[in-house]
Short mmCIF file of C-alpha atoms in Angstrom, two decimals:
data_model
loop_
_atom_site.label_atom_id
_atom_site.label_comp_id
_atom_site.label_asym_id
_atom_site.label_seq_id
_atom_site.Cartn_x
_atom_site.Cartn_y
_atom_site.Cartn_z
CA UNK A 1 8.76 15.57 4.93
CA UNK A 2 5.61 18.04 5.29
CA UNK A 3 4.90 19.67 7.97
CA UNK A 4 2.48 22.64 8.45
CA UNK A 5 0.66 24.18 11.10
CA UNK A 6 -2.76 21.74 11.33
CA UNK A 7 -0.87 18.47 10.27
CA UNK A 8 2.46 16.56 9.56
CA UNK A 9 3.20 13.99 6.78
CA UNK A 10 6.53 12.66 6.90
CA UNK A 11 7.06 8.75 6.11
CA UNK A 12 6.86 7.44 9.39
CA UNK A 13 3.67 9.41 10.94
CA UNK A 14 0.79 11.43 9.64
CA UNK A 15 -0.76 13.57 12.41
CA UNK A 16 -3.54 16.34 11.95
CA UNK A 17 -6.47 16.77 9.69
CA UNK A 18 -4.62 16.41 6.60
CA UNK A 19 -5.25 19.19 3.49
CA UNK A 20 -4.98 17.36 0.21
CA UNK A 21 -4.64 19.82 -2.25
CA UNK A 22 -1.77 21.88 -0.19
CA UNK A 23 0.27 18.31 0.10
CA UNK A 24 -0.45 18.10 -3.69
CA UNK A 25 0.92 21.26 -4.17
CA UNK A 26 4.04 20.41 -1.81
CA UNK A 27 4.86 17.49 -3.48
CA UNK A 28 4.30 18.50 -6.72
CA UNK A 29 2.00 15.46 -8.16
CA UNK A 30 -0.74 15.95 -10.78
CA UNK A 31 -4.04 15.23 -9.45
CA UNK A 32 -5.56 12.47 -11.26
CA UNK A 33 -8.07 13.24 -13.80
CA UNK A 34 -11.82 11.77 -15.23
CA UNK A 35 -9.93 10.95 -18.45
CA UNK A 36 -7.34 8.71 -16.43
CA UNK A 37 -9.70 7.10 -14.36
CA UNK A 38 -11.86 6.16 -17.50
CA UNK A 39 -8.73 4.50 -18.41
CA UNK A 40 -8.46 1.93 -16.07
CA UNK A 41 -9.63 -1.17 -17.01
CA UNK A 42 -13.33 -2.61 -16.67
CA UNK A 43 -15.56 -0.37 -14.41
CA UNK A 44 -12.19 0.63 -13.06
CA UNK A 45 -11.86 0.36 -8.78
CA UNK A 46 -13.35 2.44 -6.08
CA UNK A 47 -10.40 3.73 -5.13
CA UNK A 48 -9.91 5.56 -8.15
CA UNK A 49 -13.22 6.43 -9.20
CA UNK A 50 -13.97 7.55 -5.57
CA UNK A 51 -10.91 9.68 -6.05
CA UNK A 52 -9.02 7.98 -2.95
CA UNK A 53 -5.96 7.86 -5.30
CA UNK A 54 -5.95 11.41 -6.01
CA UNK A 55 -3.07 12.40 -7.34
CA UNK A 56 -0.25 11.00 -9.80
CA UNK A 57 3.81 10.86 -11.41
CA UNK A 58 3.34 9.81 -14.80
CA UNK A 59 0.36 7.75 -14.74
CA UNK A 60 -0.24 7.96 -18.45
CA UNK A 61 2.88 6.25 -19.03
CA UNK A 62 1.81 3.32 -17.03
CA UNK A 63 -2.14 3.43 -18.43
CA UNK A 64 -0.48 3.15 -22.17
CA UNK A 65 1.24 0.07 -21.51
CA UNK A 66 -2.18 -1.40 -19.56
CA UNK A 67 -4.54 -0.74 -22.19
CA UNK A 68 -1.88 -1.73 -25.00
CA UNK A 69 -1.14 -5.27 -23.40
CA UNK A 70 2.42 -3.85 -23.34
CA UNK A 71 5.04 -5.20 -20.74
CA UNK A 72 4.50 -3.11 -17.38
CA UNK A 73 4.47 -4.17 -13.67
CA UNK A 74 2.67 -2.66 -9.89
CA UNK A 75 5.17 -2.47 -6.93
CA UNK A 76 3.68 -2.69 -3.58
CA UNK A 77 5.05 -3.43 -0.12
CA UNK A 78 5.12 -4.68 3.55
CA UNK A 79 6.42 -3.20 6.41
CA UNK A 80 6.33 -5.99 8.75
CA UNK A 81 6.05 -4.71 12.21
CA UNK A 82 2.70 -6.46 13.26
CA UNK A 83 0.03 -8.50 12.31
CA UNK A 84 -1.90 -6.93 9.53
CA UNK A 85 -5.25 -4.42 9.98
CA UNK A 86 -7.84 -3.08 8.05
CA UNK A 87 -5.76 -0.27 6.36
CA UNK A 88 -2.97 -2.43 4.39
CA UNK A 89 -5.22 -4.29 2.94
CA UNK A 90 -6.33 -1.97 -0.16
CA UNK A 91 -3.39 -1.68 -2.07
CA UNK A 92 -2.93 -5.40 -2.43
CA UNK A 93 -6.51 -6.15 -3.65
CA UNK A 94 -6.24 -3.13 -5.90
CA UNK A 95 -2.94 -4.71 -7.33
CA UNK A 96 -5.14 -8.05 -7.65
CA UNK A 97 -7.30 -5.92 -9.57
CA UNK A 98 -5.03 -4.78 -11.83
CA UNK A 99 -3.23 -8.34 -12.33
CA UNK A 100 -6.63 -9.71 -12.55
CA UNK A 101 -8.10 -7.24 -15.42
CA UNK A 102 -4.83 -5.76 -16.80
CA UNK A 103 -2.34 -8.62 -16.77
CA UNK A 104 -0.15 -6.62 -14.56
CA UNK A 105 3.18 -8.18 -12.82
CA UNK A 106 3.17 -7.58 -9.44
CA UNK A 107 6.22 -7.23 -7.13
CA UNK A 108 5.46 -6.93 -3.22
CA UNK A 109 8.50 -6.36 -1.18
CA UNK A 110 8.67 -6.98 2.60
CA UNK A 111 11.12 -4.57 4.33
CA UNK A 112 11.91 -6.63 7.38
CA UNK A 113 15.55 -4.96 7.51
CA UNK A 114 13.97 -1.13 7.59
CA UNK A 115 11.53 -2.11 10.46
CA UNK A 116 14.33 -3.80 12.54
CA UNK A 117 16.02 -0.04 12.24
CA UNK A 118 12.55 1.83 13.22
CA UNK A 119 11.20 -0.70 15.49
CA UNK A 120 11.94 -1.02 19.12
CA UNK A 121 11.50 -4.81 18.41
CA UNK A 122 13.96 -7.65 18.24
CA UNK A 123 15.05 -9.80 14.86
CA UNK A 124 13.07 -12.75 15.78
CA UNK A 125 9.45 -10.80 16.58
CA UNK A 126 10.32 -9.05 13.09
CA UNK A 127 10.94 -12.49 11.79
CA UNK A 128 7.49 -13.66 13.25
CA UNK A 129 5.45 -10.62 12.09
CA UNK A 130 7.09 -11.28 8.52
CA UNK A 131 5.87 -14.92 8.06
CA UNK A 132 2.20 -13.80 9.66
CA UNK A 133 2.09 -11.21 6.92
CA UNK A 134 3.01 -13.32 4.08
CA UNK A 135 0.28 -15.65 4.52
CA UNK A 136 -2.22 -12.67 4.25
CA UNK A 137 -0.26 -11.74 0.74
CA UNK A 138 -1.05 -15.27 0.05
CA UNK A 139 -4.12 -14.98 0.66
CA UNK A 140 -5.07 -11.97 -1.46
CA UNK A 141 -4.52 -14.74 -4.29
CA UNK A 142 -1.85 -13.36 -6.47
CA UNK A 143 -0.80 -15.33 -9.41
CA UNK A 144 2.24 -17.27 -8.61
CA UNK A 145 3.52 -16.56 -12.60
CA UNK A 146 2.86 -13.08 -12.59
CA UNK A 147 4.12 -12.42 -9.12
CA UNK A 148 7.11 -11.86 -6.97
CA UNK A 149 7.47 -11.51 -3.35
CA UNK A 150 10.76 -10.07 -1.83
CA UNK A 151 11.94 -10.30 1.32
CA UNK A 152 14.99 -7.87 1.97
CA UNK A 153 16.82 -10.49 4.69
CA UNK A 154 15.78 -13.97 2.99
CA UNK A 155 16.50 -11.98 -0.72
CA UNK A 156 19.70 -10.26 0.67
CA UNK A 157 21.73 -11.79 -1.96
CA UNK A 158 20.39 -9.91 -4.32
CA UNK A 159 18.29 -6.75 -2.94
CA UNK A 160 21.76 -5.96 -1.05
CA UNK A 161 24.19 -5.79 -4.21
CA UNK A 162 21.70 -4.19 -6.08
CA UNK A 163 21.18 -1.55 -3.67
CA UNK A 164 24.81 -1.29 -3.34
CA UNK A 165 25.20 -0.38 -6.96
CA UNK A 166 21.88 2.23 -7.02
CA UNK A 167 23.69 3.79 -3.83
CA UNK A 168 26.47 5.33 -6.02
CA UNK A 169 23.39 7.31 -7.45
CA UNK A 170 22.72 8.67 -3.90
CA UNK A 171 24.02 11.30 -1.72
CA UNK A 172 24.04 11.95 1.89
CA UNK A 173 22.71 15.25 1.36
CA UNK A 174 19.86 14.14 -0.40
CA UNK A 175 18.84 11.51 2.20
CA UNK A 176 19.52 14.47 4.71
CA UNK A 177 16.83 16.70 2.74
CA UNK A 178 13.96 14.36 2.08
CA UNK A 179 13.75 12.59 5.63
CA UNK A 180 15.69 14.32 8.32
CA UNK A 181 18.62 13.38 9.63
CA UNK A 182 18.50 9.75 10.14
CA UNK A 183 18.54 7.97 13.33
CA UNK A 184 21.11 5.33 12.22
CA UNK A 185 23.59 4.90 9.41
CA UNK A 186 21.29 1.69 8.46
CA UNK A 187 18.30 4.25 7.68
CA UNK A 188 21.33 6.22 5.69
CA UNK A 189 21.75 3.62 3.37
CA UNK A 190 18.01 2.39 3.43
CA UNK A 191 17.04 4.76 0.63
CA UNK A 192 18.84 2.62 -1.51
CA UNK A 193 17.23 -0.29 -0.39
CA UNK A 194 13.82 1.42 -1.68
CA UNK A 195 14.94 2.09 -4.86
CA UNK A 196 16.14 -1.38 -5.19
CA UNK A 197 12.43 -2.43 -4.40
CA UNK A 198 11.10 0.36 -6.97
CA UNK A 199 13.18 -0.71 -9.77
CA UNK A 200 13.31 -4.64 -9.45
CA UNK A 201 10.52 -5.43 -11.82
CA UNK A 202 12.61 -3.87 -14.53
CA UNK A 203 16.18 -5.07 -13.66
CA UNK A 204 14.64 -8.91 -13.77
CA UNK A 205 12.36 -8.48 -16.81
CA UNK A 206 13.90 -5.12 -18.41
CA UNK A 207 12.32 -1.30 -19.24
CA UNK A 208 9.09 -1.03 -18.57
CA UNK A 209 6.64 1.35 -16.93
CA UNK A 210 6.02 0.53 -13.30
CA UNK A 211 3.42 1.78 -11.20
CA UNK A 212 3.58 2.34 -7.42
CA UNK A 213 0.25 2.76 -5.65
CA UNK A 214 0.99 4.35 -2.33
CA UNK A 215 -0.19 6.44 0.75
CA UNK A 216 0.66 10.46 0.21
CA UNK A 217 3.28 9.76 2.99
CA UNK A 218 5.47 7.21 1.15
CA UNK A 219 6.15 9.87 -1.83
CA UNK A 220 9.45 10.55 -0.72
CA UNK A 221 10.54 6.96 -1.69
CA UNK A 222 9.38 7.53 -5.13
CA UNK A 223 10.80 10.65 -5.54
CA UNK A 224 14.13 9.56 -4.60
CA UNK A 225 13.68 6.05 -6.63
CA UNK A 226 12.77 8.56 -9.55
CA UNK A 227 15.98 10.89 -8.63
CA UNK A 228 17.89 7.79 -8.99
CA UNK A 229 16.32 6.13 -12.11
CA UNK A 230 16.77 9.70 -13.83
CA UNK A 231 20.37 9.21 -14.14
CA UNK A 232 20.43 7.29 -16.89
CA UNK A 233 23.13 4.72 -15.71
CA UNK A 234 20.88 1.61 -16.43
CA UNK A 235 18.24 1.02 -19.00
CA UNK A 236 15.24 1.82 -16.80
CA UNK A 237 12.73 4.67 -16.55
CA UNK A 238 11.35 6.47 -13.64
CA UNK A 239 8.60 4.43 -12.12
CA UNK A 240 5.10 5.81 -11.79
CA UNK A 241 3.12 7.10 -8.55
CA UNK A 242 -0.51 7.12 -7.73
CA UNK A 243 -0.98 8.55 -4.34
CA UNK A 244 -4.01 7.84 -1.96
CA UNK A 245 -5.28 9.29 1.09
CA UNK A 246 -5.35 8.15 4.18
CA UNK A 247 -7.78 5.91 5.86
CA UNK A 248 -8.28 7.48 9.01
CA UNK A 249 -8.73 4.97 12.16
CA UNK A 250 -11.54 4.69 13.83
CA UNK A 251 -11.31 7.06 16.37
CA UNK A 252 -11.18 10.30 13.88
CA UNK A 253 -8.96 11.90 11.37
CA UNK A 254 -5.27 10.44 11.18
CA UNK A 255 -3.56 7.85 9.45
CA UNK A 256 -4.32 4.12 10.60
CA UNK A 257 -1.38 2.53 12.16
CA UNK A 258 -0.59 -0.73 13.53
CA UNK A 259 1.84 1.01 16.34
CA UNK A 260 -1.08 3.86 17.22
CA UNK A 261 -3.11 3.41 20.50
CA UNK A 262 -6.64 3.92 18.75
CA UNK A 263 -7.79 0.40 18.20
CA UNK A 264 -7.15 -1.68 14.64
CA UNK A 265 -9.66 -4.26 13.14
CA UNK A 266 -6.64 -6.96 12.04
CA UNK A 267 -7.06 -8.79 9.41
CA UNK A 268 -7.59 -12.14 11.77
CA UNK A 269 -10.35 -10.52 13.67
CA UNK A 270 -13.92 -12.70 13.54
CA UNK A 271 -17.31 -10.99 13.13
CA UNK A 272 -18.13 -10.22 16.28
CA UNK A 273 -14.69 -8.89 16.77
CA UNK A 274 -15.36 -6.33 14.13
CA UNK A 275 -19.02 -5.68 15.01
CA UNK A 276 -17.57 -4.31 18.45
CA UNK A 277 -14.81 -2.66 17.16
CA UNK A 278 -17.61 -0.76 15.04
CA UNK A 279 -19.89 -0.37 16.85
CA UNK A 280 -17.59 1.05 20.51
CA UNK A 281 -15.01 2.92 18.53
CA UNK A 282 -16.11 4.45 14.68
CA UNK A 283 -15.77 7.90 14.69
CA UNK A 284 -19.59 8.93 14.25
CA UNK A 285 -20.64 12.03 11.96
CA UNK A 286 -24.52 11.50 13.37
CA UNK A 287 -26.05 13.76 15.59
CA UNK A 288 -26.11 13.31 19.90
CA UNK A 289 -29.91 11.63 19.83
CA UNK A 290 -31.94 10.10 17.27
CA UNK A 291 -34.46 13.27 17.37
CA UNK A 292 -31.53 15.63 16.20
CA UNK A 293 -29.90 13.10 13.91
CA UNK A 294 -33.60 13.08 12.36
CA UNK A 295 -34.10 16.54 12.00
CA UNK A 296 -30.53 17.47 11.08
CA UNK A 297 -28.55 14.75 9.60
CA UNK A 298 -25.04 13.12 9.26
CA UNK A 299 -22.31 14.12 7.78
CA UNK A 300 -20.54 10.75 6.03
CA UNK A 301 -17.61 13.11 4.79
CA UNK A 302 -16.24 12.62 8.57
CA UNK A 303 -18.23 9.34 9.22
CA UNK A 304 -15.74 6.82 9.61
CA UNK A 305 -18.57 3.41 8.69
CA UNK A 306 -19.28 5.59 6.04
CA UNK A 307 -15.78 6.11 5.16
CA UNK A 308 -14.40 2.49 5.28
CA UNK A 309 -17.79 1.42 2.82
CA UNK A 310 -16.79 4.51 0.77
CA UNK A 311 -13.13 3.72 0.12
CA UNK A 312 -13.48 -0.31 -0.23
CA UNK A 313 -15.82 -2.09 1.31
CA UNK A 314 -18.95 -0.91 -1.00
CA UNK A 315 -18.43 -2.06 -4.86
CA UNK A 316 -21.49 -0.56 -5.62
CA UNK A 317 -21.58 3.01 -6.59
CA UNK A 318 -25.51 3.56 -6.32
CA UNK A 319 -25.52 2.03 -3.09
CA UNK A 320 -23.24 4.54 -1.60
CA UNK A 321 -24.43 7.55 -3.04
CA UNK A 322 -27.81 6.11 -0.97
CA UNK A 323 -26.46 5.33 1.87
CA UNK A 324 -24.16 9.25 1.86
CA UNK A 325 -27.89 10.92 1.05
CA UNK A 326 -30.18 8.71 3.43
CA UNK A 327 -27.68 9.76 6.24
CA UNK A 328 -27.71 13.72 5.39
CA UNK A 329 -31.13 13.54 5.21
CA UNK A 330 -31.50 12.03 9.05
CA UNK A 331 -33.11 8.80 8.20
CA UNK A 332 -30.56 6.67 8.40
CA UNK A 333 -28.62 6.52 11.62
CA UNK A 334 -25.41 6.22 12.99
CA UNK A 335 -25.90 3.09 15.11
CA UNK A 336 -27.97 1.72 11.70
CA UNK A 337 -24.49 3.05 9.58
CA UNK A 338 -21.97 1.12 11.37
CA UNK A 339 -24.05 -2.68 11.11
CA UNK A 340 -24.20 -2.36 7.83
CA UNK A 341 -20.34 -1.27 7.52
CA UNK A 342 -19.60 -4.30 9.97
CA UNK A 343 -21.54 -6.61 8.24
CA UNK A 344 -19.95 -5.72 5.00
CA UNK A 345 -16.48 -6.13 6.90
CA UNK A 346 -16.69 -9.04 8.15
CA UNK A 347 -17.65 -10.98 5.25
CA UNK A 348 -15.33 -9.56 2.87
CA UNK A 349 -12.55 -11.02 5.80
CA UNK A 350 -14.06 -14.02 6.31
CA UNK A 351 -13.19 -14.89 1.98
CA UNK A 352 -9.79 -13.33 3.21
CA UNK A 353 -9.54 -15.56 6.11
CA UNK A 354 -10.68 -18.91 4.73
CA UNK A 355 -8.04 -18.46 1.64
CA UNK A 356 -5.40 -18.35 4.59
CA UNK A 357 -6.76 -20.96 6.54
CA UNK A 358 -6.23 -23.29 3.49
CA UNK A 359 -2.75 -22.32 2.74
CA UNK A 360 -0.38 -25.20 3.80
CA UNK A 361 3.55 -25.14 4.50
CA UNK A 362 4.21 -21.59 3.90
CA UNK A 363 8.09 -22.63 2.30
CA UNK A 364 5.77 -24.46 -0.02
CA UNK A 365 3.46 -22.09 -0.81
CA UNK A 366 6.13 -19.34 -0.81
CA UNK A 367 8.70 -20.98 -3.80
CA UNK A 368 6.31 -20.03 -6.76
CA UNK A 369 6.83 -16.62 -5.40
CA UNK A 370 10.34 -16.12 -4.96
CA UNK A 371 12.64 -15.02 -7.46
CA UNK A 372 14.08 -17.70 -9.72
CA UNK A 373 17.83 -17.84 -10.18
CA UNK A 374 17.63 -16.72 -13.38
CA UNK A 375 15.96 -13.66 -12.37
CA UNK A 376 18.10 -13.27 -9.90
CA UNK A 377 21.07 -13.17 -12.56
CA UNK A 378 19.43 -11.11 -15.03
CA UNK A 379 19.04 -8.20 -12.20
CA UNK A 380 22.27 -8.29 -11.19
CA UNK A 381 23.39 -8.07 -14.50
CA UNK A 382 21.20 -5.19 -15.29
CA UNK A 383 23.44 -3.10 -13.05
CA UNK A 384 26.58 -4.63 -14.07
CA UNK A 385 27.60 -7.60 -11.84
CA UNK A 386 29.22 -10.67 -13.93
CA UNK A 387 27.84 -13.23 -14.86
CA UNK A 388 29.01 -15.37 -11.68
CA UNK A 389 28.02 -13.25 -9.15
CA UNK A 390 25.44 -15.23 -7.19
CA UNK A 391 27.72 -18.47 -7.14
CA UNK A 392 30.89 -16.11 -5.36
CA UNK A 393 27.96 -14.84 -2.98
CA UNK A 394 26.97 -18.23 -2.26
CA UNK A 395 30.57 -19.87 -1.38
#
């Protein structure tokens, strides 16, 4: 939890024009370096040579075992609370990215059980939002082999006991320090739930360097995760961190939400959706009138078209340095900024949205996702449950 006088960043809300290097220096990361993004594979991904994941725990470890074709694995989650917007849906594609290039095992846990303890929302509307956002997992398009999708209710048999063993690693006090006194003794033991989600890909497929792409705001999972790992009770190392910033919504600086009144372009939205949403409600960094915009410029640093083409939407690096210096310069404006941002939105979510439209039964599409029994077994063993364990869970 940081909290200063011109912003707060605690796990469940970011508020404030956010300074990056005094949050690294709070959390003590390493900011990432030229040399490590050089070492991400192909051309690498905007979001690290743009420098949106700024800052690392350990990233080295996790680049060795990348470049080597060594065993190593991504963990990324869900919070299922609504239907999914524009902000979740980097980290995925990034993980695709490094699945796609690297060979990477992914693991994508959905934390239906933590948002039932936040959420002024019953089981079944969790339950709904939950099966909505695994068919936009789906339809990232993940391979089944090297991928595993978790869901802490439908998965209890396993996340639970697992959990329930990493707790004994955990203290009240330290749950107490990191987020606050909780609201519930659920979001007591929910730490331990977290580092269950951390740590799977190595319980099921053994020691191996894991990296967890998240927003600055999440770090106090990891650290805790790597609190817990660092006791040396199973064979498993701390997992690995690289830390973004935060997309802010349209309306300004802040970190997008699905629960924030400033308005969301969801991942269902259709082009004209997203044109309006653009167009009414992007933060502009332009000038009042055209004549001032023409003599003085934009600023894209604040821009928010600018911003969403800058951190995803814009593979090409030549393109945005032209569209950053045609908008300082005044001759391209604001109104002529956000088409082209829409445009480039809306078809990258029509690919998204036709892959979902095609799933079919999502129990079908779901089993080459799910843990096999035999993983299931080999992670419970990892922390010392016999052999039998899922068949007395099951009776």
């Amino acid at each position: 939890m940081t909290t200063q006088d011109d912003f707060t960043v605690t796990p469940h809300s970011v508020d404030g024009d956010v300074d990056y290097d005094q949050l690294l220096d709070q959390f003590g990361a390493d900011e990432v370096t030229p040399d490590q993004c050089g070492r991400f594979p192909g051309p690498g991904h905007p979001l690290v040579r743009r420098g949106v994941f700024y800052a690392h725990r350990d990233l080295d470890r996790f680049l060795d075992a990348a470049t080597a074709g060594g065993d190593h694995a991504l963990v990324t989650g869900v919070g299922p609370s609504g239907p999914m917007h524009i902000g979740h849906v980097f980290p995925f594609y990034f993980a695709k990215y490094l699945q796609e290039t690297a060979g990477t095992t992914v693991y994508i846990p959905f934390s239906d059980d933590e948002k039932y303890l936040t959420k002024d929302q019953s089981l079944d509307e969790i339950g709904r939002h939950t099966l909505d956002n695994l068919r936009d997992i789906l339809a990232v398009g993940f391979d089944p082999e090297r991928t595993r999708l978790i869901v802490d209710s439908a998965d209890a048999d396993v996340v639970y006991p697992l959990a329930s063993a990493l707790s004994n690693e955990l203290t009240q006090a330290t749950v107490d320090a990191t987020y606050g006194e909780p609201e519930n003794v659920g979001l007591s033991f929910y730490p331990a739930v977290q580092a269950t989600h951390l740590l799977l890909p190595q319980l099921v497929e053994g020691r191996q360097p894991t990296l967890v792409p998240i927003g600055a705001d999440q770090d106090p999972h990891v650290r805790v995760c790597r609190d817990v790992a660092g006791k040396e009770r199973y064979d498993i190392e701390k997992p690995s961190a690289l830390l973004s910033k935060f997309l802010p919504s349209l309306d300004g600086p802040g970190k997008m939400s699905a629960s924030d009144d400033a308005p969301n372009i969801l991942l269902t939205d259709d082009r004209e959706t997203i044109r309006e949403k653009i167009l009414t409600y992007a933060y502009s960094g332009g000038q009042s009138s055209v004549a001032d915009h023409r003599e003085q410029g934009g600023d894209p640093e604040v821009d928010i078209s600018f911003l969403l083409l800058y951190y995803f939407f814009e593979d090409d690096d030549e393109e945005v340095e032209r569209l950053a210096r045609e908008y300082r310069e005044g001759s391209l404006l604001s109104g002529e900024l956000k088409e082209i941002a829409a445009e480039k939105i809306a078809n990258f979510f029509e690919g998204h949205q036709q892959r979902r439209d095609q799933l079919g039964s999502l129990g079908e599409e779901l089993e080459p996702y799910r843990l096999t029994e035999a993983e299931r077994r080999r992670a419970l063993g990892a922390v010392g449950y016999p052999d039998d364990a899922l068949v007395r869970q099951q009776r």
